[in-house]
Every structure is written in structure tokens, then in C-alpha cells.
Amino acid sequence: MAIKLCCFPKDPLGDVETWSESVDKVLGCKAGQIAFREFLKSEYSEENILFWLACEEYKKIKTVPEMISSANRIYSEFVHSDAPRQINIDCGTRDNITKNISQPTLTSFDSAQKLIYSLMARDCYPRFLKSDIYHGLLRRTDSR
């Protein structure tokens, strides 16, 4: 699967070699996020990175009304038992978020985000490093 360069910011492939160091290197740059998302999409698990990114943005919220709105959006999109992009978390974590969603805090999704991060780091990331997507991007940087 080829990734279109138009999707990347300027000099998108400068950090590709560092992505093999850790999942944090992949998640820490926009090009890495895009490539990892494309890979997860090919594995039908794109909801993981979308949820993780939504949580990262959620933690930056400064106002209560915005927090409530964003918490409800994240909950209905990823956490609710009928969510269109339901993440794979244990029922205890899901129940705890459900119980507290009416009064969200900036840490409302932390436990679920940690679980999803762990899943991506342990399961998806090693497969990403073996993927055609990653190796194609490495070849592009080697040919520069």
C-alpha cells in the first residue's frame, strides 16, 4: 500500500529511521502518526490511534463546556458499547468511564488511553515495523 506524500507535512520522512526505536517516536511526529494510522487502517484497527489522538487533544482542553462536549464525543465514538469505532478495553474500564461521563475531568480517559497505548506498543507497533508501509518509507529515505 503506497502512502501519498501529499498527506505529509514538509520534509515528512526526516525521522523515519528513528521510528524503529519506539512507538513514542512514531506517535511523536505527524508523519509517523499518518503512516501508523494507514497501517492500522489496513489491519482494521484504526480506532486505536484515533482514540489515542483524541485523548491527547482532550488533555489540552481549557474550558469546562469544551471538556464536557469533547468527553461526550469521545465516549460516544469510542467507548460506548454501541460506539461506531469501539475500542477494545475491559468492561471495568468501560463501566468506570460510563459511570463518570456526566462529570468528566481531564483524566476521564487516562486508564483507557493507557490500555490502548499498551495494545498498540505491544501488538500493532512490532507488526508496523515489518509492514510494507514502513519499509516503503524507509526505502524512500534511503534513496535520497
Short mmCIF file of N, CA, C and O in Angstrom, two decimals:
data_model
loop_
_atom_site.label_atom_id
_atom_site.label_comp_id
_atom_site.label_asym_id
_atom_site.label_seq_id
_atom_site.Cartn_x
_atom_site.Cartn_y
_atom_site.Cartn_z
N MET A 1 0.85 -1.18 0.00
CA MET A 1 0.00 0.00 0.00
C MET A 1 0.89 1.24 0.00
O MET A 1 1.74 1.40 0.87
N ALA A 2 0.73 2.10 -0.96
CA ALA A 2 1.53 3.32 -1.03
C ALA A 2 0.83 4.44 -0.27
O ALA A 2 -0.38 4.55 -0.26
N ILE A 3 1.63 5.26 0.37
CA ILE A 3 1.10 6.42 1.08
C ILE A 3 1.41 7.64 0.24
O ILE A 3 2.54 7.82 -0.21
N LYS A 4 0.42 8.46 0.03
CA LYS A 4 0.60 9.66 -0.77
C LYS A 4 1.41 10.68 0.00
O LYS A 4 1.12 10.98 1.15
N LEU A 5 2.44 11.23 -0.64
CA LEU A 5 3.26 12.24 0.03
C LEU A 5 2.47 13.50 0.33
O LEU A 5 2.80 14.22 1.25
N CYS A 6 1.42 13.75 -0.44
CA CYS A 6 0.64 14.96 -0.22
C CYS A 6 -0.01 14.97 1.18
O CYS A 6 -0.39 16.02 1.66
N CYS A 7 -0.10 13.81 1.80
CA CYS A 7 -0.70 13.73 3.13
C CYS A 7 0.25 14.19 4.22
O CYS A 7 -0.15 14.42 5.35
N PHE A 8 1.53 14.29 3.90
CA PHE A 8 2.53 14.60 4.93
C PHE A 8 2.85 16.08 4.97
O PHE A 8 2.78 16.77 3.97
N PRO A 9 3.28 16.55 6.14
CA PRO A 9 3.78 17.92 6.23
C PRO A 9 5.13 18.02 5.51
O PRO A 9 5.65 17.02 5.03
N LYS A 10 5.75 19.20 5.49
CA LYS A 10 7.04 19.38 4.83
C LYS A 10 8.09 18.42 5.40
O LYS A 10 8.09 18.13 6.58
N ASP A 11 9.00 17.98 4.54
CA ASP A 11 10.05 17.02 4.90
C ASP A 11 9.53 15.93 5.82
O ASP A 11 9.99 15.76 6.95
N PRO A 12 8.55 15.18 5.34
CA PRO A 12 7.85 14.24 6.20
C PRO A 12 8.68 13.05 6.64
O PRO A 12 8.41 12.45 7.66
N LEU A 13 9.67 12.71 5.86
CA LEU A 13 10.35 11.45 6.10
C LEU A 13 11.67 11.60 6.84
O LEU A 13 12.44 10.65 6.94
N GLY A 14 11.94 12.77 7.37
CA GLY A 14 13.20 13.02 8.06
C GLY A 14 13.44 12.13 9.26
O GLY A 14 14.57 11.81 9.59
N ASP A 15 12.38 11.70 9.92
CA ASP A 15 12.53 10.93 11.16
C ASP A 15 12.24 9.44 11.00
O ASP A 15 12.23 8.73 11.99
N VAL A 16 12.04 8.97 9.79
CA VAL A 16 11.60 7.59 9.60
C VAL A 16 12.54 6.58 10.27
O VAL A 16 12.09 5.62 10.89
N GLU A 17 13.85 6.81 10.15
CA GLU A 17 14.81 5.86 10.74
C GLU A 17 14.62 5.74 12.25
O GLU A 17 14.85 4.68 12.83
N THR A 18 14.20 6.81 12.90
CA THR A 18 14.06 6.79 14.36
C THR A 18 12.80 6.05 14.81
O THR A 18 12.68 5.70 15.99
N TRP A 19 11.87 5.82 13.90
CA TRP A 19 10.60 5.18 14.28
C TRP A 19 10.80 3.78 14.82
O TRP A 19 9.99 3.30 15.60
N SER A 20 11.89 3.13 14.44
CA SER A 20 12.13 1.77 14.93
C SER A 20 12.60 1.75 16.39
O SER A 20 12.65 0.70 17.01
N GLU A 21 12.92 2.92 16.94
CA GLU A 21 13.39 3.00 18.32
C GLU A 21 12.27 2.75 19.33
O GLU A 21 12.48 2.11 20.35
N SER A 22 11.08 3.30 19.06
CA SER A 22 9.95 3.12 19.98
C SER A 22 8.66 3.60 19.34
O SER A 22 8.68 4.40 18.40
N VAL A 23 7.56 3.13 19.89
CA VAL A 23 6.26 3.59 19.41
C VAL A 23 6.09 5.08 19.69
O VAL A 23 5.42 5.78 18.94
N ASP A 24 6.76 5.58 20.73
CA ASP A 24 6.69 7.02 21.03
C ASP A 24 7.28 7.87 19.91
O ASP A 24 6.80 8.97 19.65
N LYS A 25 8.32 7.36 19.25
CA LYS A 25 8.91 8.09 18.12
C LYS A 25 7.91 8.18 16.97
O LYS A 25 7.85 9.20 16.29
N VAL A 26 7.13 7.12 16.77
CA VAL A 26 6.11 7.12 15.71
C VAL A 26 4.98 8.08 16.07
O VAL A 26 4.57 8.91 15.26
N LEU A 27 4.50 7.97 17.30
CA LEU A 27 3.37 8.79 17.73
C LEU A 27 3.76 10.25 17.95
O LEU A 27 2.91 11.13 17.96
N GLY A 28 5.06 10.51 18.09
CA GLY A 28 5.54 11.86 18.40
C GLY A 28 5.68 12.77 17.21
O GLY A 28 5.99 13.95 17.37
N CYS A 29 5.47 12.26 16.01
CA CYS A 29 5.56 13.15 14.84
C CYS A 29 4.36 12.91 13.92
O CYS A 29 3.82 11.81 13.86
N LYS A 30 3.98 13.95 13.24
CA LYS A 30 2.79 13.91 12.39
C LYS A 30 2.92 12.85 11.29
O LYS A 30 1.99 12.08 11.05
N ALA A 31 4.08 12.78 10.65
CA ALA A 31 4.27 11.80 9.58
C ALA A 31 4.16 10.38 10.13
O ALA A 31 3.58 9.50 9.50
N GLY A 32 4.70 10.16 11.32
CA GLY A 32 4.62 8.85 11.96
C GLY A 32 3.18 8.48 12.27
O GLY A 32 2.76 7.33 12.06
N GLN A 33 2.43 9.45 12.78
CA GLN A 33 1.01 9.22 13.09
C GLN A 33 0.25 8.83 11.82
O GLN A 33 -0.58 7.92 11.84
N ILE A 34 0.53 9.53 10.74
CA ILE A 34 -0.18 9.27 9.48
C ILE A 34 0.17 7.87 8.96
O ILE A 34 -0.72 7.10 8.58
N ALA A 35 1.45 7.53 8.97
CA ALA A 35 1.87 6.22 8.48
C ALA A 35 1.31 5.10 9.36
O ALA A 35 0.81 4.09 8.85
N PHE A 36 1.37 5.28 10.68
CA PHE A 36 0.87 4.27 11.60
C PHE A 36 -0.65 4.12 11.45
O PHE A 36 -1.18 3.02 11.48
N ARG A 37 -1.32 5.24 11.25
CA ARG A 37 -2.77 5.20 11.04
C ARG A 37 -3.11 4.43 9.76
O ARG A 37 -4.05 3.61 9.76
N GLU A 38 -2.36 4.67 8.70
CA GLU A 38 -2.58 3.92 7.45
C GLU A 38 -2.38 2.43 7.68
O GLU A 38 -3.15 1.61 7.18
N PHE A 39 -1.35 2.08 8.44
CA PHE A 39 -1.10 0.68 8.75
C PHE A 39 -2.26 0.10 9.56
O PHE A 39 -2.77 -0.98 9.25
N LEU A 40 -2.68 0.81 10.61
CA LEU A 40 -3.78 0.32 11.44
C LEU A 40 -5.07 0.20 10.64
O LEU A 40 -5.86 -0.73 10.86
N LYS A 41 -5.27 1.12 9.71
CA LYS A 41 -6.45 1.03 8.84
C LYS A 41 -6.41 -0.26 8.04
O LYS A 41 -7.43 -0.93 7.89
N SER A 42 -5.24 -0.64 7.58
CA SER A 42 -5.11 -1.88 6.79
C SER A 42 -5.36 -3.12 7.65
O SER A 42 -5.68 -4.18 7.14
N GLU A 43 -5.23 -2.97 8.97
CA GLU A 43 -5.49 -4.07 9.91
C GLU A 43 -6.86 -3.95 10.58
O GLU A 43 -7.14 -4.68 11.52
N TYR A 44 -7.65 -3.01 10.12
CA TYR A 44 -8.99 -2.77 10.69
C TYR A 44 -8.93 -2.45 12.18
O TYR A 44 -9.78 -2.88 12.95
N SER A 45 -7.92 -1.68 12.59
CA SER A 45 -7.84 -1.26 13.99
C SER A 45 -7.46 0.21 14.11
O SER A 45 -6.82 0.63 15.06
N GLU A 46 -7.90 1.00 13.13
CA GLU A 46 -7.63 2.43 13.10
C GLU A 46 -8.18 3.15 14.32
O GLU A 46 -7.67 4.19 14.73
N GLU A 47 -9.24 2.59 14.93
CA GLU A 47 -9.85 3.25 16.10
C GLU A 47 -8.84 3.44 17.23
O GLU A 47 -8.96 4.37 18.02
N ASN A 48 -7.84 2.59 17.31
CA ASN A 48 -6.86 2.70 18.39
C ASN A 48 -6.10 4.03 18.35
O ASN A 48 -6.05 4.75 19.34
N ILE A 49 -5.52 4.33 17.20
CA ILE A 49 -4.77 5.59 17.12
C ILE A 49 -5.70 6.79 17.15
O ILE A 49 -5.38 7.82 17.72
N LEU A 50 -6.88 6.65 16.56
CA LEU A 50 -7.83 7.78 16.59
C LEU A 50 -8.25 8.09 18.02
O LEU A 50 -8.34 9.26 18.41
N PHE A 51 -8.49 7.06 18.82
CA PHE A 51 -8.84 7.27 20.23
C PHE A 51 -7.65 7.87 20.98
O PHE A 51 -7.81 8.84 21.72
N TRP A 52 -6.46 7.33 20.78
CA TRP A 52 -5.28 7.84 21.46
C TRP A 52 -5.05 9.32 21.13
O TRP A 52 -4.80 10.13 22.03
N LEU A 53 -5.17 9.68 19.86
CA LEU A 53 -5.00 11.08 19.45
C LEU A 53 -6.10 11.97 20.02
O LEU A 53 -5.83 13.09 20.46
N ALA A 54 -7.34 11.47 20.04
CA ALA A 54 -8.45 12.24 20.62
C ALA A 54 -8.19 12.51 22.11
O ALA A 54 -8.45 13.61 22.60
N CYS A 55 -7.64 11.53 22.81
CA CYS A 55 -7.31 11.70 24.23
C CYS A 55 -6.20 12.73 24.42
O CYS A 55 -6.23 13.53 25.36
N GLU A 56 -5.21 12.71 23.53
CA GLU A 56 -4.13 13.68 23.61
C GLU A 56 -4.67 15.11 23.45
O GLU A 56 -4.28 16.02 24.19
N GLU A 57 -5.58 15.30 22.50
CA GLU A 57 -6.19 16.61 22.31
C GLU A 57 -7.08 16.97 23.50
O GLU A 57 -7.12 18.11 23.94
N TYR A 58 -7.80 16.00 24.01
CA TYR A 58 -8.71 16.20 25.14
C TYR A 58 -7.96 16.76 26.35
O TYR A 58 -8.45 17.65 27.05
N LYS A 59 -6.76 16.27 26.59
CA LYS A 59 -5.97 16.71 27.75
C LYS A 59 -5.56 18.18 27.66
O LYS A 59 -5.17 18.77 28.66
N LYS A 60 -5.64 18.77 26.48
CA LYS A 60 -5.24 20.16 26.28
C LYS A 60 -6.40 21.14 26.49
O LYS A 60 -6.21 22.35 26.43
N ILE A 61 -7.59 20.63 26.72
CA ILE A 61 -8.78 21.47 26.83
C ILE A 61 -8.69 22.38 28.06
O ILE A 61 -8.25 21.96 29.13
N LYS A 62 -9.13 23.61 27.88
CA LYS A 62 -9.02 24.62 28.94
C LYS A 62 -10.35 25.01 29.59
O LYS A 62 -10.35 25.56 30.67
N THR A 63 -11.47 24.74 28.92
CA THR A 63 -12.75 25.17 29.48
C THR A 63 -13.65 23.97 29.77
O THR A 63 -13.61 22.96 29.07
N VAL A 64 -14.49 24.11 30.79
CA VAL A 64 -15.40 23.03 31.20
C VAL A 64 -16.41 22.71 30.10
O VAL A 64 -16.61 21.53 29.79
N PRO A 65 -17.06 23.70 29.48
CA PRO A 65 -18.03 23.36 28.42
C PRO A 65 -17.37 22.57 27.27
O PRO A 65 -17.95 21.61 26.77
N GLU A 66 -16.17 22.96 26.90
CA GLU A 66 -15.46 22.26 25.83
C GLU A 66 -15.09 20.84 26.28
O GLU A 66 -15.17 19.89 25.50
N MET A 67 -14.72 20.69 27.55
CA MET A 67 -14.37 19.38 28.10
C MET A 67 -15.58 18.46 28.07
O MET A 67 -15.48 17.30 27.65
N ILE A 68 -16.73 18.95 28.49
CA ILE A 68 -17.95 18.15 28.51
C ILE A 68 -18.32 17.71 27.08
O ILE A 68 -18.61 16.54 26.84
N SER A 69 -18.27 18.66 26.16
CA SER A 69 -18.61 18.36 24.77
C SER A 69 -17.65 17.32 24.19
O SER A 69 -18.07 16.34 23.57
N SER A 70 -16.36 17.53 24.39
CA SER A 70 -15.36 16.62 23.85
C SER A 70 -15.42 15.25 24.51
O SER A 70 -15.30 14.21 23.83
N ALA A 71 -15.64 15.21 25.81
CA ALA A 71 -15.75 13.94 26.54
C ALA A 71 -16.92 13.12 26.00
O ALA A 71 -16.80 11.91 25.78
N ASN A 72 -18.04 13.78 25.78
CA ASN A 72 -19.21 13.08 25.25
C ASN A 72 -18.97 12.56 23.83
O ASN A 72 -19.41 11.47 23.48
N ARG A 73 -18.26 13.35 23.03
CA ARG A 73 -17.94 12.92 21.67
C ARG A 73 -17.02 11.70 21.70
O ARG A 73 -17.26 10.70 21.01
N ILE A 74 -15.96 11.75 22.52
CA ILE A 74 -15.03 10.62 22.62
C ILE A 74 -15.76 9.38 23.14
O ILE A 74 -15.60 8.28 22.62
N TYR A 75 -16.59 9.59 24.14
CA TYR A 75 -17.35 8.48 24.72
C TYR A 75 -18.25 7.83 23.67
O TYR A 75 -18.25 6.61 23.50
N SER A 76 -19.02 8.65 22.97
CA SER A 76 -19.97 8.08 22.01
C SER A 76 -19.29 7.49 20.78
O SER A 76 -19.79 6.53 20.20
N GLU A 77 -18.13 8.00 20.42
CA GLU A 77 -17.43 7.49 19.24
C GLU A 77 -16.58 6.25 19.53
O GLU A 77 -16.45 5.37 18.68
N PHE A 78 -16.01 6.15 20.75
CA PHE A 78 -15.04 5.10 21.03
C PHE A 78 -15.34 4.19 22.21
O PHE A 78 -14.89 3.05 22.24
N VAL A 79 -16.05 4.68 23.22
CA VAL A 79 -16.17 3.94 24.48
C VAL A 79 -17.52 3.25 24.64
O VAL A 79 -17.58 2.10 25.09
N HIS A 80 -18.58 3.92 24.31
CA HIS A 80 -19.94 3.37 24.48
C HIS A 80 -20.02 1.98 23.85
O HIS A 80 -19.37 1.70 22.85
N SER A 81 -20.83 1.13 24.45
CA SER A 81 -20.91 -0.26 23.95
C SER A 81 -21.43 -0.36 22.52
O SER A 81 -21.20 -1.36 21.85
N ASP A 82 -22.11 0.68 22.04
CA ASP A 82 -22.57 0.70 20.65
C ASP A 82 -21.78 1.70 19.80
O ASP A 82 -22.26 2.12 18.74
N ALA A 83 -20.60 2.09 20.25
CA ALA A 83 -19.81 3.10 19.54
C ALA A 83 -19.41 2.62 18.15
O ALA A 83 -19.08 1.45 17.97
N PRO A 84 -19.46 3.52 17.16
CA PRO A 84 -19.10 3.12 15.79
C PRO A 84 -17.63 2.70 15.65
O PRO A 84 -17.29 1.89 14.80
N ARG A 85 -16.77 3.26 16.49
CA ARG A 85 -15.34 2.91 16.47
C ARG A 85 -14.93 2.40 17.85
O ARG A 85 -13.94 2.84 18.41
N GLN A 86 -15.68 1.47 18.35
CA GLN A 86 -15.47 0.99 19.72
C GLN A 86 -14.06 0.43 19.91
O GLN A 86 -13.60 -0.40 19.13
N ILE A 87 -13.39 0.91 20.95
CA ILE A 87 -12.07 0.41 21.29
C ILE A 87 -12.20 -0.84 22.14
O ILE A 87 -13.22 -1.05 22.80
N ASN A 88 -11.16 -1.64 22.13
CA ASN A 88 -11.15 -2.91 22.85
C ASN A 88 -10.55 -2.69 24.24
O ASN A 88 -9.33 -2.75 24.42
N ILE A 89 -11.42 -2.41 25.22
CA ILE A 89 -11.00 -2.24 26.60
C ILE A 89 -11.83 -3.16 27.49
O ILE A 89 -12.91 -3.59 27.09
N ASP A 90 -11.32 -3.44 28.68
CA ASP A 90 -12.05 -4.33 29.59
C ASP A 90 -13.33 -3.65 30.09
O ASP A 90 -13.44 -2.42 30.10
N CYS A 91 -14.28 -4.46 30.52
CA CYS A 91 -15.58 -3.92 30.92
C CYS A 91 -15.47 -3.06 32.18
O CYS A 91 -16.24 -2.12 32.34
N GLY A 92 -14.52 -3.32 33.05
CA GLY A 92 -14.34 -2.49 34.24
C GLY A 92 -13.95 -1.07 33.88
O GLY A 92 -14.49 -0.11 34.43
N THR A 93 -13.02 -0.93 32.94
CA THR A 93 -12.59 0.40 32.48
C THR A 93 -13.75 1.10 31.78
O THR A 93 -14.02 2.28 32.03
N ARG A 94 -14.45 0.37 30.92
CA ARG A 94 -15.59 0.94 30.19
C ARG A 94 -16.67 1.39 31.18
O ARG A 94 -17.21 2.49 31.07
N ASP A 95 -16.98 0.55 32.16
CA ASP A 95 -18.01 0.88 33.16
C ASP A 95 -17.62 2.10 33.98
O ASP A 95 -18.47 2.95 34.29
N ASN A 96 -16.35 2.20 34.33
CA ASN A 96 -15.88 3.34 35.12
C ASN A 96 -16.03 4.65 34.34
O ASN A 96 -16.48 5.66 34.89
N ILE A 97 -15.68 4.63 33.06
CA ILE A 97 -15.85 5.83 32.23
C ILE A 97 -17.33 6.16 32.09
O ILE A 97 -17.73 7.32 32.22
N THR A 98 -18.14 5.15 31.85
CA THR A 98 -19.58 5.34 31.70
C THR A 98 -20.19 5.97 32.95
O THR A 98 -21.00 6.90 32.87
N LYS A 99 -19.76 5.47 34.11
CA LYS A 99 -20.28 5.97 35.39
C LYS A 99 -19.93 7.44 35.62
O LYS A 99 -20.71 8.18 36.21
N ASN A 100 -18.78 7.87 35.13
CA ASN A 100 -18.29 9.22 35.41
C ASN A 100 -18.42 10.20 34.25
O ASN A 100 -18.00 11.35 34.38
N ILE A 101 -19.00 9.78 33.13
CA ILE A 101 -19.04 10.63 31.94
C ILE A 101 -19.90 11.88 32.14
O ILE A 101 -19.67 12.90 31.51
N SER A 102 -20.84 11.84 33.06
CA SER A 102 -21.68 13.02 33.28
C SER A 102 -20.91 14.16 33.97
O SER A 102 -21.32 15.31 33.89
N GLN A 103 -19.80 13.82 34.61
CA GLN A 103 -18.94 14.84 35.23
C GLN A 103 -17.49 14.56 34.84
O GLN A 103 -16.68 14.13 35.66
N PRO A 104 -17.15 14.81 33.57
CA PRO A 104 -15.81 14.46 33.10
C PRO A 104 -14.72 15.35 33.69
O PRO A 104 -14.98 16.50 34.06
N THR A 105 -13.53 14.78 33.78
CA THR A 105 -12.33 15.53 34.16
C THR A 105 -11.30 15.31 33.06
O THR A 105 -11.51 14.49 32.17
N LEU A 106 -10.18 16.02 33.14
CA LEU A 106 -9.14 15.85 32.13
C LEU A 106 -8.51 14.46 32.17
O LEU A 106 -7.83 14.06 31.24
N THR A 107 -8.75 13.72 33.24
CA THR A 107 -8.19 12.37 33.37
C THR A 107 -9.23 11.27 33.12
O THR A 107 -8.95 10.10 33.33
N SER A 108 -10.40 11.64 32.66
CA SER A 108 -11.50 10.68 32.47
C SER A 108 -11.13 9.49 31.60
O SER A 108 -11.64 8.38 31.81
N PHE A 109 -10.28 9.70 30.61
CA PHE A 109 -9.96 8.64 29.65
C PHE A 109 -8.55 8.07 29.84
O PHE A 109 -8.11 7.23 29.05
N ASP A 110 -7.86 8.50 30.89
CA ASP A 110 -6.46 8.09 31.07
C ASP A 110 -6.28 6.57 31.13
O ASP A 110 -5.38 6.03 30.49
N SER A 111 -7.10 5.89 31.90
CA SER A 111 -6.91 4.44 32.04
C SER A 111 -7.16 3.73 30.71
O SER A 111 -6.40 2.83 30.33
N ALA A 112 -8.18 4.15 29.98
CA ALA A 112 -8.45 3.55 28.67
C ALA A 112 -7.35 3.90 27.68
O ALA A 112 -6.92 3.05 26.89
N GLN A 113 -6.85 5.13 27.73
CA GLN A 113 -5.78 5.53 26.82
C GLN A 113 -4.52 4.71 27.09
O GLN A 113 -3.84 4.28 26.16
N LYS A 114 -4.22 4.46 28.35
CA LYS A 114 -3.05 3.63 28.69
C LYS A 114 -3.20 2.21 28.15
O LYS A 114 -2.24 1.62 27.66
N LEU A 115 -4.40 1.66 28.27
CA LEU A 115 -4.65 0.32 27.74
C LEU A 115 -4.46 0.27 26.22
O LEU A 115 -3.84 -0.66 25.70
N ILE A 116 -4.98 1.26 25.53
CA ILE A 116 -4.88 1.30 24.08
C ILE A 116 -3.43 1.55 23.65
O ILE A 116 -2.93 0.93 22.71
N TYR A 117 -2.74 2.42 24.37
CA TYR A 117 -1.32 2.66 24.09
C TYR A 117 -0.54 1.35 24.23
O TYR A 117 0.27 0.99 23.37
N SER A 118 -0.80 0.63 25.30
CA SER A 118 -0.12 -0.63 25.56
C SER A 118 -0.41 -1.64 24.46
O SER A 118 0.49 -2.34 23.98
N LEU A 119 -1.65 -1.71 24.03
CA LEU A 119 -2.04 -2.59 22.94
C LEU A 119 -1.29 -2.23 21.66
O LEU A 119 -0.74 -3.10 20.98
N MET A 120 -1.24 -0.94 21.34
CA MET A 120 -0.54 -0.51 20.13
C MET A 120 0.96 -0.81 20.24
O MET A 120 1.57 -1.29 19.28
N ALA A 121 1.56 -0.52 21.40
CA ALA A 121 3.00 -0.72 21.58
C ALA A 121 3.38 -2.19 21.53
O ALA A 121 4.38 -2.57 20.92
N ARG A 122 2.60 -3.01 22.17
CA ARG A 122 2.91 -4.42 22.31
C ARG A 122 2.53 -5.23 21.06
O ARG A 122 3.23 -6.16 20.67
N ASP A 123 1.43 -4.88 20.44
CA ASP A 123 0.84 -5.71 19.39
C ASP A 123 1.00 -5.10 17.99
O ASP A 123 1.57 -5.72 17.09
N CYS A 124 0.52 -3.89 17.81
CA CYS A 124 0.48 -3.27 16.48
C CYS A 124 1.84 -2.75 16.02
O CYS A 124 2.21 -2.92 14.85
N TYR A 125 2.57 -2.11 16.92
CA TYR A 125 3.84 -1.49 16.57
C TYR A 125 4.86 -2.48 15.99
O TYR A 125 5.45 -2.19 14.94
N PRO A 126 5.08 -3.65 16.62
CA PRO A 126 6.03 -4.59 16.00
C PRO A 126 5.62 -5.02 14.59
O PRO A 126 6.48 -5.18 13.72
N ARG A 127 4.32 -5.18 14.35
CA ARG A 127 3.86 -5.54 13.01
C ARG A 127 4.04 -4.36 12.04
O ARG A 127 4.35 -4.55 10.86
N PHE A 128 3.84 -3.14 12.55
CA PHE A 128 4.07 -1.94 11.73
C PHE A 128 5.51 -1.91 11.22
O PHE A 128 5.75 -1.61 10.05
N LEU A 129 6.46 -2.22 12.10
CA LEU A 129 7.88 -2.19 11.72
C LEU A 129 8.22 -3.21 10.64
O LEU A 129 9.20 -3.06 9.92
N LYS A 130 7.39 -4.25 10.51
CA LYS A 130 7.61 -5.28 9.47
C LYS A 130 6.77 -5.00 8.23
O LYS A 130 6.87 -5.73 7.24
N SER A 131 5.94 -3.97 8.27
CA SER A 131 4.96 -3.73 7.21
C SER A 131 5.57 -3.13 5.95
O SER A 131 6.63 -2.50 5.97
N ASP A 132 4.86 -3.32 4.85
CA ASP A 132 5.25 -2.71 3.58
C ASP A 132 5.20 -1.19 3.68
O ASP A 132 6.00 -0.50 3.04
N ILE A 133 4.26 -0.67 4.44
CA ILE A 133 4.14 0.79 4.60
C ILE A 133 5.43 1.35 5.18
O ILE A 133 6.03 2.28 4.62
N TYR A 134 5.88 0.79 6.29
CA TYR A 134 7.09 1.29 6.95
C TYR A 134 8.32 1.09 6.06
O TYR A 134 9.12 2.00 5.87
N HIS A 135 8.46 -0.09 5.49
CA HIS A 135 9.64 -0.38 4.67
C HIS A 135 9.65 0.46 3.40
O HIS A 135 10.73 0.85 2.93
N GLY A 136 8.49 0.75 2.85
CA GLY A 136 8.42 1.65 1.69
C GLY A 136 8.91 3.04 2.03
O GLY A 136 9.63 3.68 1.25
N LEU A 137 8.54 3.53 3.21
CA LEU A 137 9.01 4.86 3.64
C LEU A 137 10.50 4.85 3.93
O LEU A 137 11.21 5.81 3.61
N LEU A 138 11.01 3.76 4.50
CA LEU A 138 12.45 3.64 4.72
C LEU A 138 13.21 3.68 3.39
O LEU A 138 14.25 4.35 3.29
N ARG A 139 12.70 2.96 2.39
CA ARG A 139 13.36 2.95 1.08
C ARG A 139 13.38 4.35 0.47
O ARG A 139 14.36 4.73 -0.15
N ARG A 140 12.32 5.10 0.68
CA ARG A 140 12.28 6.47 0.15
C ARG A 140 13.36 7.33 0.78
O ARG A 140 13.98 8.14 0.11
N THR A 141 13.56 7.16 2.07
CA THR A 141 14.60 7.97 2.74
C THR A 141 15.99 7.50 2.34
O THR A 141 16.90 8.30 2.21
N ASP A 142 16.15 6.20 2.11
CA ASP A 142 17.46 5.68 1.68
C ASP A 142 17.84 6.18 0.30
O ASP A 142 19.02 6.36 -0.01
N SER A 143 16.84 6.40 -0.55
CA SER A 143 17.12 6.80 -1.93
C SER A 143 17.37 8.30 -2.07
O SER A 143 17.58 8.79 -3.16
N ARG A 144 17.33 9.04 -0.97
CA ARG A 144 17.57 10.49 -1.04
C ARG A 144 19.03 10.80 -1.16
O ARG A 144 19.89 10.21 -0.63
#
